[in-house]
Coordinates of N, CA and C in Angstrom, one line a residue:
Chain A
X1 N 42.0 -38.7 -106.5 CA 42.4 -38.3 -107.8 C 41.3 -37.5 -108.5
X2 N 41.4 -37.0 -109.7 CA 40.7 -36.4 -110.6 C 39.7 -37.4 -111.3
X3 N 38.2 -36.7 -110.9 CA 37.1 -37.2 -111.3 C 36.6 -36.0 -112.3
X4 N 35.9 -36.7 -113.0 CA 35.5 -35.8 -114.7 C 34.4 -35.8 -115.2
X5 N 33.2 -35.8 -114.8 CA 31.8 -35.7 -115.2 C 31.1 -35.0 -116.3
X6 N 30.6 -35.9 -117.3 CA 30.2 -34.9 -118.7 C 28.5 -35.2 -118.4
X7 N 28.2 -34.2 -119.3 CA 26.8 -34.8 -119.9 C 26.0 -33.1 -120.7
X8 N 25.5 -33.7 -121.5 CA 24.6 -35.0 -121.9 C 25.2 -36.1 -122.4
X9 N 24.9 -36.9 -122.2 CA 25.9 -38.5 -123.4 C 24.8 -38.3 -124.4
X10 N 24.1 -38.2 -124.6 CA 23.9 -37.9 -126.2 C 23.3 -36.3 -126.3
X11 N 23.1 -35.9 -127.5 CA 22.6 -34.6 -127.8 C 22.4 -34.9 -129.3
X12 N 21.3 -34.6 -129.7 CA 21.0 -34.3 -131.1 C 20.6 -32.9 -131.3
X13 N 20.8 -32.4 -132.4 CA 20.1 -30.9 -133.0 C 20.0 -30.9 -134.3
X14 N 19.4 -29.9 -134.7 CA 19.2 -29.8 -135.9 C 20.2 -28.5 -137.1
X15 N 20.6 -29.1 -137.9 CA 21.6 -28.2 -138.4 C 21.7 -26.7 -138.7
X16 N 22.6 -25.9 -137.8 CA 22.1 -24.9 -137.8 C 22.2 -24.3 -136.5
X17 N 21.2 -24.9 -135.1 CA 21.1 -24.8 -134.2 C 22.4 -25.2 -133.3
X18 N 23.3 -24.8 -131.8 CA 23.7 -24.7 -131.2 C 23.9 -26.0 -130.4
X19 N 24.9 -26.1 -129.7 CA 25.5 -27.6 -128.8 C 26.0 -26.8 -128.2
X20 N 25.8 -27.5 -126.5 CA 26.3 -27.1 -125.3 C 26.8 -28.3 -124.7
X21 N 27.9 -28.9 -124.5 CA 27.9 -29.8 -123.7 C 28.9 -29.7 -122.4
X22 N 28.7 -30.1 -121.2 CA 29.0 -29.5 -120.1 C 29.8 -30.5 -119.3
X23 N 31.1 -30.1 -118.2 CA 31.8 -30.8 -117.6 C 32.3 -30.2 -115.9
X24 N 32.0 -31.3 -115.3 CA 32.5 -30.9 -113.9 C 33.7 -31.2 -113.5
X25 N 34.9 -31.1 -112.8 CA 36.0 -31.4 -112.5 C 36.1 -31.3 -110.9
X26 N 36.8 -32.3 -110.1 CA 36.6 -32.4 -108.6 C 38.3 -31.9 -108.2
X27 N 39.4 -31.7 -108.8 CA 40.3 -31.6 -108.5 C 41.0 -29.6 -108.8
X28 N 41.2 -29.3 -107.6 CA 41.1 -27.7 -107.9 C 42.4 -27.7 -108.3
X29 N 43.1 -28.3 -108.2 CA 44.7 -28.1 -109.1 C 44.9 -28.1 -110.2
X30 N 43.7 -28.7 -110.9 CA 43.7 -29.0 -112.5 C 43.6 -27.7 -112.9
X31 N 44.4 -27.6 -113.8 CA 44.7 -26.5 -114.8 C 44.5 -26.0 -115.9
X32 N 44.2 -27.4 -116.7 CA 44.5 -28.0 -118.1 C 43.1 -28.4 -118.5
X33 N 42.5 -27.8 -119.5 CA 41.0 -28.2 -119.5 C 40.7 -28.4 -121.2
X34 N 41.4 -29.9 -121.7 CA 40.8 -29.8 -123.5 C 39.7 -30.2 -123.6
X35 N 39.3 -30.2 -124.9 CA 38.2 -31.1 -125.4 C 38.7 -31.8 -126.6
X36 N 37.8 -33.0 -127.0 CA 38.9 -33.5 -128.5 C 37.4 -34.3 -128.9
X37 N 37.7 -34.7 -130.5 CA 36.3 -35.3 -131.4 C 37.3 -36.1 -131.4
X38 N 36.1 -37.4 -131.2 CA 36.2 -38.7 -132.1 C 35.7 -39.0 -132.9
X39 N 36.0 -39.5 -134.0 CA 35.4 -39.5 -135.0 C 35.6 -41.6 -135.3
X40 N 34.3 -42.4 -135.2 CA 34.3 -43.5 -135.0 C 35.4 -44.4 -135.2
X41 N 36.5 -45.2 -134.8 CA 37.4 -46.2 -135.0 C 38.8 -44.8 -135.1
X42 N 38.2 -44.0 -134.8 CA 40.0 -42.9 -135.1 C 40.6 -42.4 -133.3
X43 N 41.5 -41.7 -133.8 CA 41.6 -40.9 -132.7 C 41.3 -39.8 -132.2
X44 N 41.4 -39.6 -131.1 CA 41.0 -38.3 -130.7 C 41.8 -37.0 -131.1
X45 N 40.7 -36.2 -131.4 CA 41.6 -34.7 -132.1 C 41.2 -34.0 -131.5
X46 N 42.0 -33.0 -131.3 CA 42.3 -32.0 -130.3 C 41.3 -30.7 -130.7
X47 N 40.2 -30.2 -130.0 CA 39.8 -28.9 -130.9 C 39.7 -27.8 -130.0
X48 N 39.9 -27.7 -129.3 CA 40.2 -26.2 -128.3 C 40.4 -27.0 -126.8
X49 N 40.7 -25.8 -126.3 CA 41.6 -26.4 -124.6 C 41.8 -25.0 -123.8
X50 N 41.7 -24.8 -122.7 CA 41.5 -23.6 -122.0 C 42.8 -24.1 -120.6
X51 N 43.0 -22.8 -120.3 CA 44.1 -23.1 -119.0 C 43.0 -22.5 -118.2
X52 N 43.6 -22.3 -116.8 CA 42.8 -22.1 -115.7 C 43.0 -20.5 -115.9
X53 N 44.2 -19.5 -116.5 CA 44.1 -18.1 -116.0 C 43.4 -17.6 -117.0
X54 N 42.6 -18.3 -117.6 CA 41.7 -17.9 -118.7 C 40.2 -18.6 -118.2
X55 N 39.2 -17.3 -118.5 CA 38.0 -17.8 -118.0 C 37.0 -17.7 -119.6
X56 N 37.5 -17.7 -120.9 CA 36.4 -17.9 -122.1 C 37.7 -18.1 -123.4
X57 N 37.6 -18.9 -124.1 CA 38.1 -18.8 -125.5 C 37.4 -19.5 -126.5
X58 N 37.6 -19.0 -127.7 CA 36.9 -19.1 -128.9 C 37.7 -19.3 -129.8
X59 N 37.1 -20.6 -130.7 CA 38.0 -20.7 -132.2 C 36.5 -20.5 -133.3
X60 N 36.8 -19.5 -134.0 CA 35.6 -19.4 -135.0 C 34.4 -20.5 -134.5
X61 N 33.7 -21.4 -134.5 CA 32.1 -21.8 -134.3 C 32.2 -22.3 -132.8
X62 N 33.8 -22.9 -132.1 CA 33.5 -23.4 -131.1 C 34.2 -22.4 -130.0
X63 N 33.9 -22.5 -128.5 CA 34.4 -22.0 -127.5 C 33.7 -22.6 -126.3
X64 N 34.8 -22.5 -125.2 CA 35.1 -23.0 -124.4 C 35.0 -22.0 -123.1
X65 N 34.0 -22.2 -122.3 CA 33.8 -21.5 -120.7 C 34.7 -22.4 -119.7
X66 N 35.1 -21.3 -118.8 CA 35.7 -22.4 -117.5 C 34.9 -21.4 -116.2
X67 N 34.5 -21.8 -115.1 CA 34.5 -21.5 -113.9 C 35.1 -22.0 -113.2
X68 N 36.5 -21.6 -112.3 CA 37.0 -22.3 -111.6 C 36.4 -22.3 -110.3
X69 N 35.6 -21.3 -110.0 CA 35.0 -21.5 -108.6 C 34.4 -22.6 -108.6
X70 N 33.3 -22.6 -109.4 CA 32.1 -23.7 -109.4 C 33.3 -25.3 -110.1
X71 N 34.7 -24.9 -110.8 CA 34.7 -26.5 -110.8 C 33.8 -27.3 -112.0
X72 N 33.7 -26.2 -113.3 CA 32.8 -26.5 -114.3 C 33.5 -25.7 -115.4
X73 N 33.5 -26.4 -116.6 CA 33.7 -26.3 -118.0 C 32.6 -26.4 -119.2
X74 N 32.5 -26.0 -120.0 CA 31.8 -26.0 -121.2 C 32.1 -25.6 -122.4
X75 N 31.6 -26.6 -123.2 CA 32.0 -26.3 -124.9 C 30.6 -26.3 -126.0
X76 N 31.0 -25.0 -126.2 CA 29.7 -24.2 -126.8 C 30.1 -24.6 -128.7
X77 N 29.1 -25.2 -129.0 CA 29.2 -25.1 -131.1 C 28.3 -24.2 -131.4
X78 N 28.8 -23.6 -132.2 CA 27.6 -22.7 -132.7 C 26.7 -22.9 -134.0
X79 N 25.8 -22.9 -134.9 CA 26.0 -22.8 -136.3 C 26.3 -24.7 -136.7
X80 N 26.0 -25.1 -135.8 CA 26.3 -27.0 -136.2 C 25.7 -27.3 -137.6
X81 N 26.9 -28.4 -137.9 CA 26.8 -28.6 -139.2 C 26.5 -30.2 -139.3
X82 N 26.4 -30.5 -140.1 CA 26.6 -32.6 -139.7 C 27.9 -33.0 -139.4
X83 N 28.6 -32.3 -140.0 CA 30.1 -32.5 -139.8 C 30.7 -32.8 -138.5
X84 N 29.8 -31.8 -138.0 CA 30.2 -32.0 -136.6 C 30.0 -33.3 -135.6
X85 N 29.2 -33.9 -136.2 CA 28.5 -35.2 -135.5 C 29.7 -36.3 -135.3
X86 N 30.0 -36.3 -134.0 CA 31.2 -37.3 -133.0 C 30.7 -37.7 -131.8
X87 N 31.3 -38.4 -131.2 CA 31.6 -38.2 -129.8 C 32.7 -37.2 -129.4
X88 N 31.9 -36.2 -128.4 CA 33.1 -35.1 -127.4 C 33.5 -35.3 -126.5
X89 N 34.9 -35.4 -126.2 CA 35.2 -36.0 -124.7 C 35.8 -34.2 -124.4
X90 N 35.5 -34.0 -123.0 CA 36.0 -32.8 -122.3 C 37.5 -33.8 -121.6
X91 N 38.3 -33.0 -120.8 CA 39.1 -33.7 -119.9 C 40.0 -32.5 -119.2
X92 N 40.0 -32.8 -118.4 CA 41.4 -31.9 -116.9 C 42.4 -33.0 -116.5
X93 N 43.6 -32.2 -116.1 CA 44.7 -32.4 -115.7 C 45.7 -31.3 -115.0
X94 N 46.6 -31.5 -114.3 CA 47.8 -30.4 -113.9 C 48.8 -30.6 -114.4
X95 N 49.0 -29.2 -115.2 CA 50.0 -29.2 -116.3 C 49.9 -30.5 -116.8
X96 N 51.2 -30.7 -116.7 CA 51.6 -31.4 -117.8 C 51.6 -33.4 -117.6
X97 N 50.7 -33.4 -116.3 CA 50.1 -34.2 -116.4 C 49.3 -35.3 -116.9
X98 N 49.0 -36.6 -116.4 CA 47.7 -37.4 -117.1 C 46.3 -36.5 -117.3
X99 N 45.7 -37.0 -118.5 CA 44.6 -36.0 -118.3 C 43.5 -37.4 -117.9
X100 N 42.5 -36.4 -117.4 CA 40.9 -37.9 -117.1 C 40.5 -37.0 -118.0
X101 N 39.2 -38.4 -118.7 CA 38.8 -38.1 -119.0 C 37.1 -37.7 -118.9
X102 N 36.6 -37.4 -119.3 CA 35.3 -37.3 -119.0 C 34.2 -38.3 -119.7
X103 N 33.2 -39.0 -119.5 CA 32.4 -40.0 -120.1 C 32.3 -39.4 -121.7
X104 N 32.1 -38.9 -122.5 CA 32.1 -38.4 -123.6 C 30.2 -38.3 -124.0
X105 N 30.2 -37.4 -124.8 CA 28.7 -36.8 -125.4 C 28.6 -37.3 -127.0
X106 N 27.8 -38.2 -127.3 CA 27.8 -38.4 -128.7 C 26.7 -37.3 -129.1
X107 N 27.2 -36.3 -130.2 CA 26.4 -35.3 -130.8 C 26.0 -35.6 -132.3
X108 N 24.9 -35.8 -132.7 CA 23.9 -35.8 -133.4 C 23.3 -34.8 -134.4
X109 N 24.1 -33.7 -135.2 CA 23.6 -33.1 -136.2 C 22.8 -33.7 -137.3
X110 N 21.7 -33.1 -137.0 CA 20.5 -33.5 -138.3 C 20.1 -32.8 -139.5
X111 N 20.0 -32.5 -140.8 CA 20.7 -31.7 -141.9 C 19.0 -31.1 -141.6
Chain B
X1 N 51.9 -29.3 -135.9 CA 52.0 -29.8 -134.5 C 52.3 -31.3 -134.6
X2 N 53.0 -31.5 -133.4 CA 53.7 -32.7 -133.1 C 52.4 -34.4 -134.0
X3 N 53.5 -34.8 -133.9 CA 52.8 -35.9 -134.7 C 53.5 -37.4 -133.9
X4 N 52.0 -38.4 -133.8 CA 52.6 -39.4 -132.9 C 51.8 -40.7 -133.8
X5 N 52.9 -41.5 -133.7 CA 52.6 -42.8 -134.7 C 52.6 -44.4 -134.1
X6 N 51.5 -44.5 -134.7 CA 51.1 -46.4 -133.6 C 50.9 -47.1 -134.4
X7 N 52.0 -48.4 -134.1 CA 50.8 -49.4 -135.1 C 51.2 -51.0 -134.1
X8 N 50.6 -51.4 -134.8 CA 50.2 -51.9 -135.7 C 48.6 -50.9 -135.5
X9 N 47.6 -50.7 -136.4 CA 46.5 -50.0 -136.0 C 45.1 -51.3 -136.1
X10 N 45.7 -52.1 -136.3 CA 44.5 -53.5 -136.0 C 45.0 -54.7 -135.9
X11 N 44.9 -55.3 -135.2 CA 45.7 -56.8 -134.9 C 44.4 -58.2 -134.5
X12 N 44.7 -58.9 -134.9 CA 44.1 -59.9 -134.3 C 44.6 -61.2 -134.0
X13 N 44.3 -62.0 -133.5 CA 45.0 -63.0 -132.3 C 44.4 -63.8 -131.5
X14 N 45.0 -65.1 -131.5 CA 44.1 -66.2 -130.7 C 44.8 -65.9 -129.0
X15 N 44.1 -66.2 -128.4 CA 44.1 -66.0 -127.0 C 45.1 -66.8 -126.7
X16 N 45.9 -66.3 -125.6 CA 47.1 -66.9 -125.1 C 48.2 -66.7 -125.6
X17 N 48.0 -65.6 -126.6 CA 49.4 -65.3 -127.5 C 49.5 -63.7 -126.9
X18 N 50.8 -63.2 -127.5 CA 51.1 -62.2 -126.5 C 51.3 -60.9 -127.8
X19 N 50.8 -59.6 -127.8 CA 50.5 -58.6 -129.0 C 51.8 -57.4 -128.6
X20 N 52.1 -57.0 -129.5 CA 53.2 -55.7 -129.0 C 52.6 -54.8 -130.1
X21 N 52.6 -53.8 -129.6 CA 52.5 -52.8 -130.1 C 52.9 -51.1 -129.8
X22 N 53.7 -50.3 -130.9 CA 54.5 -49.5 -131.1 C 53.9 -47.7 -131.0
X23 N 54.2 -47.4 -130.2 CA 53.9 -45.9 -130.7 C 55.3 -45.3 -130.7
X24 N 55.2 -44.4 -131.7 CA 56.6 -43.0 -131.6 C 55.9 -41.9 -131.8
X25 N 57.2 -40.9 -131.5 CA 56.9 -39.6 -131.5 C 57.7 -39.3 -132.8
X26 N 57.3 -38.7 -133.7 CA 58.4 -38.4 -135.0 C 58.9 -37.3 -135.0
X27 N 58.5 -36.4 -134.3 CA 59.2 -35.0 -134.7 C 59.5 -34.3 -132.9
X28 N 59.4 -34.9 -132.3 CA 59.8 -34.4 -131.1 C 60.2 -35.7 -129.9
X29 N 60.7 -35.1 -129.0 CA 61.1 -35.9 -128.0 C 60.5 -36.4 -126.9
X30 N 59.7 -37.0 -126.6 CA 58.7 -37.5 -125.6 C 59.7 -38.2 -124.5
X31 N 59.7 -37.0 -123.3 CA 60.1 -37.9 -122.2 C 58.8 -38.9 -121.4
X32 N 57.7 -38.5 -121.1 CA 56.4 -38.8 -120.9 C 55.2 -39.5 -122.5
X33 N 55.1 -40.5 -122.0 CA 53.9 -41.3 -122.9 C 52.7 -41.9 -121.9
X34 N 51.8 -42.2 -122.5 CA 50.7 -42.0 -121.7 C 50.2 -43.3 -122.7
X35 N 49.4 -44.7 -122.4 CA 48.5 -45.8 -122.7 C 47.3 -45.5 -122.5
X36 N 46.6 -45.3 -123.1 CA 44.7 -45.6 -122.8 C 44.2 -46.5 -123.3
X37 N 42.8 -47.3 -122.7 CA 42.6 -48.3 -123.1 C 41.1 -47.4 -123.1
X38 N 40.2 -48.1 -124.7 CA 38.9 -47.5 -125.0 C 37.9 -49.0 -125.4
X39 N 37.0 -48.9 -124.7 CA 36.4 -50.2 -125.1 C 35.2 -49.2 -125.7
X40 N 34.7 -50.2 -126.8 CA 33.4 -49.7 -127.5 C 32.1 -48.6 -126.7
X41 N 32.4 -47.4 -127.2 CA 31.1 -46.3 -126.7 C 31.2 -46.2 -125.2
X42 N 32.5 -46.5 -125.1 CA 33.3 -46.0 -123.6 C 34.6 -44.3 -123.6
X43 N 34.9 -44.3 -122.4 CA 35.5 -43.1 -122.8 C 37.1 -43.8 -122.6
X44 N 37.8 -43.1 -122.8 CA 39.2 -43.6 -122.7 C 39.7 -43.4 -121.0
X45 N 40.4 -44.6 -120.8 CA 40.6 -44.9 -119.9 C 42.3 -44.9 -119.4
X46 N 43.1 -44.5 -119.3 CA 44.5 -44.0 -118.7 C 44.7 -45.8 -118.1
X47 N 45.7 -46.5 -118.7 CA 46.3 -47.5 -118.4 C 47.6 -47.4 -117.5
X48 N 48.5 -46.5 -118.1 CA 49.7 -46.3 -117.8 C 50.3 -45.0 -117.8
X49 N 51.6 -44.7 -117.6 CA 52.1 -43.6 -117.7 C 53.4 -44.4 -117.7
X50 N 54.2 -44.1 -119.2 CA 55.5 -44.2 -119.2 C 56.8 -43.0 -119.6
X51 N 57.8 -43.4 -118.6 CA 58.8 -42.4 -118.8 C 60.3 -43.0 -119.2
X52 N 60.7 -42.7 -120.2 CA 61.8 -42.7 -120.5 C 62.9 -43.1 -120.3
X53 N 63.3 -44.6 -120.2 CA 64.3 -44.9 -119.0 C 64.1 -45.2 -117.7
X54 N 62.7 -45.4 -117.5 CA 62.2 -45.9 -116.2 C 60.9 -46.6 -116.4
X55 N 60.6 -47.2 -115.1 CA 59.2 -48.2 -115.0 C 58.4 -46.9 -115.2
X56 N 56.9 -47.8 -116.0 CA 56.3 -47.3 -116.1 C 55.5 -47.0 -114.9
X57 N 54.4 -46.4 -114.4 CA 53.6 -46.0 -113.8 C 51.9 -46.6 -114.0
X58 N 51.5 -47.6 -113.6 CA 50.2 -48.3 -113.7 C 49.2 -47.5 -113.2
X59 N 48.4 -47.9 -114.0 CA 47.0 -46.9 -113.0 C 46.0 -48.2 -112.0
X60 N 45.2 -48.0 -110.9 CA 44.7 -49.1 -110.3 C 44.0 -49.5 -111.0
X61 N 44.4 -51.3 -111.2 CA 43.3 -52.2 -111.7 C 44.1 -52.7 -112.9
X62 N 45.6 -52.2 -113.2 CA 45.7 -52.3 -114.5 C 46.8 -53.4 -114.1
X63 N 46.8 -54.2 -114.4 CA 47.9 -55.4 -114.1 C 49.0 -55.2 -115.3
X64 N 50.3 -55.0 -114.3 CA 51.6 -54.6 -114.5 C 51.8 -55.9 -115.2
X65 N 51.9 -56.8 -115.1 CA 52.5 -58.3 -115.4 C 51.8 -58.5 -116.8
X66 N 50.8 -58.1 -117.1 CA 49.9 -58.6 -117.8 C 50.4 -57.5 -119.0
X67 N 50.4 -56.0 -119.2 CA 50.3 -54.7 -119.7 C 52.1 -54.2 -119.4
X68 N 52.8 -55.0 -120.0 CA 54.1 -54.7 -120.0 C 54.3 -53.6 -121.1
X69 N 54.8 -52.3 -120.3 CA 55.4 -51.4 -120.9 C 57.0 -51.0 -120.7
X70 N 57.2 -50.4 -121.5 CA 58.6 -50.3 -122.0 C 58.5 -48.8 -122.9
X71 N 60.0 -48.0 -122.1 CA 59.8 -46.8 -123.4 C 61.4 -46.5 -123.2
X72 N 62.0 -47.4 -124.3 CA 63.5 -47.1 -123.9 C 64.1 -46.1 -124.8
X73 N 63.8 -45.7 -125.5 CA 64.0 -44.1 -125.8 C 63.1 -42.8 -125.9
X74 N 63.3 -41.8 -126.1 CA 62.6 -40.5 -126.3 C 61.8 -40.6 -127.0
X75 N 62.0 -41.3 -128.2 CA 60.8 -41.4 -128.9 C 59.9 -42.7 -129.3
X76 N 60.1 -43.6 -128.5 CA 59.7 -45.1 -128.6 C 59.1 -46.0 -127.3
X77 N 57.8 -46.0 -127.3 CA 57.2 -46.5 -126.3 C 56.6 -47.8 -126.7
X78 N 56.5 -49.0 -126.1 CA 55.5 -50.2 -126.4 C 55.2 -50.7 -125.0
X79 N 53.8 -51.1 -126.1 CA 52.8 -51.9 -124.9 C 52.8 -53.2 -125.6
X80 N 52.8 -54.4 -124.6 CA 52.6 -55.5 -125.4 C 51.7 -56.2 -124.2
X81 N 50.8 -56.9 -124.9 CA 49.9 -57.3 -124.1 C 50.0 -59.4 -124.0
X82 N 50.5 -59.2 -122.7 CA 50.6 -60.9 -122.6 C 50.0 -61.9 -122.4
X83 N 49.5 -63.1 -123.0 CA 48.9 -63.9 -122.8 C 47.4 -63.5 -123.1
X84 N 47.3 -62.8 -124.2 CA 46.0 -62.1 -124.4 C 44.7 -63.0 -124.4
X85 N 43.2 -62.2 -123.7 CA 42.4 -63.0 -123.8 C 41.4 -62.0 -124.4
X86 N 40.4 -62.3 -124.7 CA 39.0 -62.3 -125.4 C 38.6 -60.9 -124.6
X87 N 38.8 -61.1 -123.2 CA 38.6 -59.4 -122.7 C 39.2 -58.6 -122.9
X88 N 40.7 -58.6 -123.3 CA 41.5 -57.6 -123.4 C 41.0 -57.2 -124.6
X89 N 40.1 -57.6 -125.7 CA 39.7 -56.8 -127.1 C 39.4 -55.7 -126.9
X90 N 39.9 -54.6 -127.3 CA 39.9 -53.3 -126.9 C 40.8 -51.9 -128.3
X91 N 40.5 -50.8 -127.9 CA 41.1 -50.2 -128.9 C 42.2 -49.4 -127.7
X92 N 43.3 -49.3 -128.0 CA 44.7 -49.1 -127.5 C 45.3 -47.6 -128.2
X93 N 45.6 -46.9 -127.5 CA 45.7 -45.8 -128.3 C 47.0 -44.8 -127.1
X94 N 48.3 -44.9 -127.6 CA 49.0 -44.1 -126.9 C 49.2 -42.5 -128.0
X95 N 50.0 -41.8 -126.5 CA 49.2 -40.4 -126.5 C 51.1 -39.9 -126.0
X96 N 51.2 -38.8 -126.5 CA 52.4 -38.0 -126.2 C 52.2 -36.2 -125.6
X97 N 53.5 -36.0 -124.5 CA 52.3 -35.0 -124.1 C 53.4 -33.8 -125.0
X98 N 53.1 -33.0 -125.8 CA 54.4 -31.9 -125.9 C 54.7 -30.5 -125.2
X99 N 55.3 -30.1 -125.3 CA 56.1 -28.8 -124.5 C 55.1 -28.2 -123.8
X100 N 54.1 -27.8 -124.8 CA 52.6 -26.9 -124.5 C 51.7 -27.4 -123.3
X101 N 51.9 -28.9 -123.0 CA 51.5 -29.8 -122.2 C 50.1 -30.2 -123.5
X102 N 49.5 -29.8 -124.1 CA 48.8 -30.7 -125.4 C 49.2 -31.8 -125.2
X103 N 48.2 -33.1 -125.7 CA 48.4 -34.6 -125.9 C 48.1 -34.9 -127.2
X104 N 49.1 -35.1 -127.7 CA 49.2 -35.7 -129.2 C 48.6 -37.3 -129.1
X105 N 47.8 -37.6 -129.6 CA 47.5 -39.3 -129.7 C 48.1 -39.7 -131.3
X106 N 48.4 -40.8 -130.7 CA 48.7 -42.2 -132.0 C 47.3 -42.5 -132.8
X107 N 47.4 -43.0 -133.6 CA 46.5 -43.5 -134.7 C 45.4 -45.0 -133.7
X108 N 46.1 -45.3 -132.8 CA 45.3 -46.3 -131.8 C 45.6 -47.1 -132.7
X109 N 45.2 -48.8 -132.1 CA 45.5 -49.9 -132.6 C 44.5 -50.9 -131.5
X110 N 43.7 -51.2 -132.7 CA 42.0 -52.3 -132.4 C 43.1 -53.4 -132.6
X111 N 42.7 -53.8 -130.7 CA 43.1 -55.7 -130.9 C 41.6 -56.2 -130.8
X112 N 41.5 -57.7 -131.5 CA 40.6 -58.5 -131.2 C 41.2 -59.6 -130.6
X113 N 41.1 -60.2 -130.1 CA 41.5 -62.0 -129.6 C 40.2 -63.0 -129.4
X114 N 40.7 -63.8 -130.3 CA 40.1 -65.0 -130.8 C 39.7 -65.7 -129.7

């Protein structure tokens, strides 16, 4: 089955400065690539998600790389605010499948 | 975008007693629901997969007997957790997947047992 490897598990920065946090995926059928914040005792929200026939998207501060060759994903913040400060979980799936998840990154904006 | 609703969203409970707990889908029709189970500063973990008029689908390690699910209409899935113990304390959070294949999540529901 689908294995999902993140990291860093933690990241701190300082406000202002940039977050990269990175994901590998073992399953080449996966198609379906989100990411989502937690925000402590809530649920996960959804903030961008990439398909496989797409190799870069962007929502205003955040965006999302895929390489399907290499089997790797990443979600780029730009401009980090404190706000931003969660845990990020990445995750793959086909279609409309279970998704795995990936260990998640707690990010650390410092004002 | 679709909106998915869980509760009870905290429960607590002496051990050996059995917890149910509700997710819906309110504005759309969920033939597929999905259980995760999230233990503290862990990542979410895929318990189940339930469909609509049929057995659910367990994932390995997740004891069927124990993690009885049920989703007898389109928009109404539960998990009820039997004979609950002290390790099952966990945060519970079902997930709906919609058209787009996007996964809507529930509000989750923190059990403790006593």
């Amino acid at each position: 089955g689908e294995n999902v490897e993140q990291h860093p598990s933690t990241l701190s920065v300082q406000e202002g400065d940039s977050a990269v946090i990175k994901c590998t995926y073992s399953d080449s059928a996966s198609n379906y690539f989100p990411w989502y914040k937690q925000e402590l005792g809530k649920r996960p929200q959804l903030i961008i998600d990439i398909r496989s026939n797409v190799g870069e998207k962007k929502d205003q501060r955040i965006a999302v790389t895929l390489n399907k060759t290499a089997k790797h994903f990443s979600l780029h913040i730009t401009e980090t605010q404190p706000e931003d400060s969660a845990v990020y979980f990445c995750a793959a799936s086909r279609g409309f499948q279970k998704l795995v998840f990936g260990t998640g990154t707690r990010l650390l904006v410092s004002p | 975008g679709a909106v998915v609703s869980q509760h009870p969203s905290w429960v607590i409970c002496k051990s050996g007693t059995s917890v149910k707990i509700e997710c819906r889908s309110l504005d759309f029709q969920a033939t597929t629901m999905f259980w995760y189970r999230q233990f503290p500063k862990q990542s979410l973990m895929l318990m189940a997969t339930s469909n609509e008029g049929s057995k659910a689908t367990y994932e390995q390690g997740v004891e069927k007997d124990k993690f009885l699910i049920n989703h007898a209409s389109l928009t109404l899935s539960t998990l009820t957790v039997t004979s609950a113990h002290p390790e099952d304390s966990s945060f519970y959070i079902c997930s709906a997947s919609w058209r787009t294949g996007e996964l809507f999540f529930g509000e989750g529901s923190r059990l403790t047992v006593l």
